[in-house]
Coordinates of N, CA and C in Angstrom, one line a residue:
M1 N 120.5 104.0 121.0 CA 120.3 105.4 120.9 C 119.4 106.0 122.0
K2 N 119.7 107.2 122.4 CA 118.9 107.8 123.5 C 117.6 108.2 123.0
D3 N 116.6 108.2 123.9 CA 115.2 108.6 123.4 C 115.1 110.0 123.0
Q4 N 115.7 111.0 123.7 CA 115.6 112.4 123.4 C 116.9 112.9 122.8
L5 N 116.9 113.4 121.6 CA 118.1 113.9 121.0 C 118.2 115.4 121.2
T6 N 119.4 115.9 121.2 CA 119.6 117.4 121.3 C 119.5 118.0 119.9
D7 N 119.3 119.3 119.9 CA 119.3 120.0 118.6 C 120.6 119.7 117.8
S8 N 121.7 119.6 118.5 CA 123.0 119.3 117.9 C 123.0 117.9 117.3
D9 N 122.4 117.0 118.0 CA 122.3 115.6 117.4 C 121.5 115.6 116.1
V10 N 120.4 116.3 116.1 CA 119.5 116.4 115.0 C 120.2 117.0 113.8
R11 N 120.9 118.1 114.0 CA 121.6 118.8 113.0 C 122.7 117.9 112.4
D12 N 123.4 117.1 113.3 CA 124.4 116.2 112.8 C 123.8 115.1 111.9
L13 N 122.7 114.6 112.4 CA 122.0 113.5 111.6 C 121.6 114.0 110.2
K14 N 121.0 115.2 110.2 CA 120.6 115.8 108.9 C 121.8 116.0 108.0
R15 N 122.9 116.4 108.6 CA 124.1 116.6 107.8 C 124.6 115.3 107.2
R16 N 124.5 114.2 108.0 CA 124.8 112.9 107.5 C 123.9 112.4 106.4
V17 N 122.6 112.7 106.5 CA 121.7 112.4 105.5 C 122.0 113.1 104.2
L18 N 122.3 114.4 104.3 CA 122.7 115.2 103.1 C 123.9 114.6 102.4
L19 N 124.9 114.2 103.2 CA 126.1 113.6 102.7 C 125.8 112.3 102.1
R20 N 125.1 111.4 102.7 CA 124.8 110.1 102.2 C 124.0 110.2 100.9
D21 N 123.1 111.1 100.8 CA 122.3 111.3 99.6 C 122.9 112.2 98.5
K22 N 124.1 112.7 98.9 CA 124.9 113.6 98.0 C 124.0 114.9 97.6
R23 N 123.2 115.3 98.6 CA 122.4 116.5 98.4 C 121.5 116.4 97.2
K24 N 121.0 115.2 96.9 CA 120.2 115.0 95.7 C 118.9 114.3 96.1
C25 N 117.8 114.8 95.5 CA 116.5 114.2 95.8 C 116.5 112.8 95.5
I26 N 116.0 112.0 96.4 CA 116.0 110.5 96.2 C 115.1 110.1 95.1
L27 N 114.1 110.9 94.8 CA 113.1 110.6 93.8 C 113.4 111.1 92.4
C28 N 113.9 112.3 92.3 CA 114.1 112.9 90.9 C 115.6 113.3 90.7
G29 N 116.4 113.3 91.7 CA 117.8 113.6 91.5 C 118.2 115.1 91.5
R30 N 117.3 116.0 91.7 CA 117.6 117.4 91.7 C 118.4 117.7 93.0
Q31 N 119.3 118.7 92.9 CA 120.0 119.2 94.1 C 119.0 119.7 95.1
T32 N 119.3 119.5 96.4 CA 118.5 119.9 97.5 C 119.2 120.0 98.8
R33 N 118.6 120.7 99.7 CA 119.1 120.7 101.1 C 118.0 120.3 102.1
T34 N 116.9 119.8 101.5 CA 115.8 119.4 102.3 C 115.9 118.0 102.8
V35 N 115.7 117.7 104.1 CA 115.7 116.4 104.6 C 114.3 116.0 105.0
H36 N 113.8 114.9 104.5 CA 112.5 114.4 104.8 C 112.5 113.3 105.8
E37 N 111.6 113.3 106.7 CA 111.4 112.3 107.7 C 110.3 111.3 107.1
I38 N 110.6 110.1 106.8 CA 109.7 109.2 106.2 C 108.5 108.9 107.2
E39 N 108.8 108.6 108.4 CA 107.8 108.5 109.4 C 107.9 109.8 110.2
P40 N 106.9 110.7 110.0 CA 107.0 112.0 110.6 C 107.0 112.0 112.1
R41 N 107.5 113.1 112.7 CA 107.5 113.2 114.1 C 106.1 113.1 114.7
S42 N 105.1 113.6 114.0 CA 103.8 113.6 114.6 C 103.2 112.2 114.8
H43 N 103.8 111.2 114.1 CA 103.4 109.8 114.3 C 104.0 109.2 115.5
S44 N 105.2 109.6 115.9 CA 105.9 109.0 117.0 C 106.6 110.1 117.9
F45 N 105.8 111.1 118.2 CA 106.4 112.2 118.9 C 107.0 111.9 120.2
K46 N 106.6 110.8 120.8 CA 107.2 110.4 122.2 C 108.5 109.7 122.1
N47 N 108.9 109.2 120.9 CA 110.1 108.4 120.8 C 110.9 109.0 119.6
S48 N 111.7 110.0 119.9 CA 112.5 110.6 118.8 C 113.6 109.7 118.2
S49 N 113.9 108.6 119.0 CA 114.9 107.7 118.4 C 114.4 106.9 117.3
R50 N 113.1 106.8 117.1 CA 112.5 106.1 116.0 C 112.5 107.0 114.8
I51 N 112.4 108.3 115.0 CA 112.3 109.3 113.9 C 113.7 109.7 113.4
F52 N 114.5 110.0 114.3 CA 115.8 110.6 113.9 C 116.9 109.5 113.8
R53 N 116.8 108.8 112.7 CA 117.8 107.8 112.4 C 117.9 107.8 110.9
L54 N 119.1 107.4 110.4 CA 119.3 107.5 108.9 C 118.3 106.7 108.1
E55 N 117.8 105.6 108.6 CA 116.9 104.8 107.8 C 115.5 105.4 107.7
N56 N 115.3 106.5 108.4 CA 114.0 107.1 108.4 C 114.1 108.5 107.7
M57 N 115.2 108.8 107.1 CA 115.4 110.2 106.6 C 116.0 110.1 105.2
C58 N 115.6 111.0 104.3 CA 116.2 111.1 103.0 C 116.1 112.5 102.5
C59 N 116.8 112.8 101.4 CA 116.7 114.1 100.8 C 115.6 114.1 99.8
L60 N 114.8 115.2 99.8 CA 113.8 115.4 98.8 C 113.9 116.8 98.3
C61 N 113.7 117.1 97.0 CA 113.7 118.5 96.5 C 112.4 119.1 97.0
H62 N 112.4 120.4 96.9 CA 111.2 121.2 97.3 C 109.9 120.7 96.6
E63 N 110.0 120.5 95.3 CA 108.8 120.1 94.6 C 108.3 118.7 95.0
C64 N 109.2 117.7 95.1 CA 108.8 116.4 95.6 C 108.3 116.4 97.0
H65 N 109.0 117.2 97.8 CA 108.6 117.3 99.2 C 107.2 117.9 99.4
M66 N 106.9 118.9 98.6 CA 105.6 119.6 98.7 C 104.5 118.6 98.1
R67 N 104.8 117.9 97.0 CA 103.9 117.0 96.4 C 103.5 115.9 97.4
L68 N 104.6 115.4 98.1 CA 104.4 114.3 99.0 C 103.5 114.7 100.2
H69 N 103.7 115.9 100.7 CA 103.0 116.4 101.9 C 101.6 117.0 101.6
F70 N 101.5 117.6 100.4 CA 100.3 118.3 100.1 C 99.4 117.8 99.0
S71 N 99.7 116.7 98.4 CA 98.9 116.1 97.4 C 97.5 115.8 98.0
S72 N 96.5 116.1 97.2 CA 95.1 115.9 97.7 C 94.8 114.4 97.5
E73 N 95.6 113.6 96.8 CA 95.3 112.2 96.6 C 96.2 111.4 97.5
S74 N 95.6 110.6 98.4 CA 96.4 109.8 99.3 C 97.2 108.7 98.5
S75 N 96.6 108.3 97.3 CA 97.3 107.3 96.5 C 98.7 107.8 96.0
I76 N 98.8 109.1 95.7 CA 100.0 109.7 95.3 C 101.0 109.7 96.5
R77 N 100.6 110.0 97.6 CA 101.4 110.1 98.8 C 101.9 108.6 99.1
K78 N 101.0 107.7 99.1 CA 101.4 106.3 99.4 C 102.4 105.8 98.3
E79 N 102.2 106.1 97.1 CA 103.1 105.6 96.0 C 104.5 106.3 96.1
M80 N 104.5 107.6 96.5 CA 105.8 108.2 96.6 C 106.6 107.7 97.8
T81 N 105.9 107.4 98.9 CA 106.5 106.8 100.1 C 107.0 105.4 99.8
A82 N 106.2 104.6 99.1 CA 106.7 103.3 98.7 C 107.9 103.4 97.8
N83 N 108.0 104.4 96.9 CA 109.1 104.5 96.0 C 110.4 104.9 96.8
I84 N 110.2 105.8 97.8 CA 111.3 106.2 98.7 C 111.8 105.0 99.4
L85 N 111.0 104.2 100.0 CA 111.4 103.0 100.7 C 112.1 102.0 99.8
R86 N 111.6 101.8 98.6 CA 112.2 100.9 97.7 C 113.6 101.4 97.3
I87 N 113.7 102.6 96.9 CA 115.0 103.2 96.5 C 116.0 103.1 97.7
M88 N 115.6 103.4 98.9 CA 116.5 103.3 100.0 C 116.9 101.9 100.3
A89 N 116.0 101.0 100.2 CA 116.3 99.6 100.4 C 117.3 99.1 99.3
E90 N 117.1 99.5 98.1 CA 118.1 99.1 97.0 C 119.4 99.8 97.2
R91 N 119.4 101.1 97.4 CA 120.6 101.9 97.5 C 121.4 101.7 98.7
Y92 N 120.8 101.6 99.9 CA 121.5 101.6 101.2 C 121.2 100.3 101.9
H93 N 120.5 99.3 101.3 CA 120.2 98.0 101.9 C 119.5 98.2 103.2
Y94 N 118.6 99.2 103.3 CA 117.7 99.3 104.5 C 116.5 98.5 104.2
S95 N 115.9 97.9 105.2 CA 114.7 97.1 105.0 C 113.6 97.7 105.7

């Protein structure tokens, strides 16, 4: 995969994530159009190929997404991320 993706590449990947997850939050199952980056761009901004790949993205509803990003307790954020990774490993065989 190339290091720098175009806007079109990113839109296509997000569309693929929405289709893969059937537009349902991976944590609670609600309908959504929000795509979450498990390892955020801010952690690997120099290498977009690490961020923009199916294994690093999932659907989250607005409530779960806000809770994940804005919870004042880091233990909640860590637990939610661990649950996302576990579910993705089980469902899609990602390691």
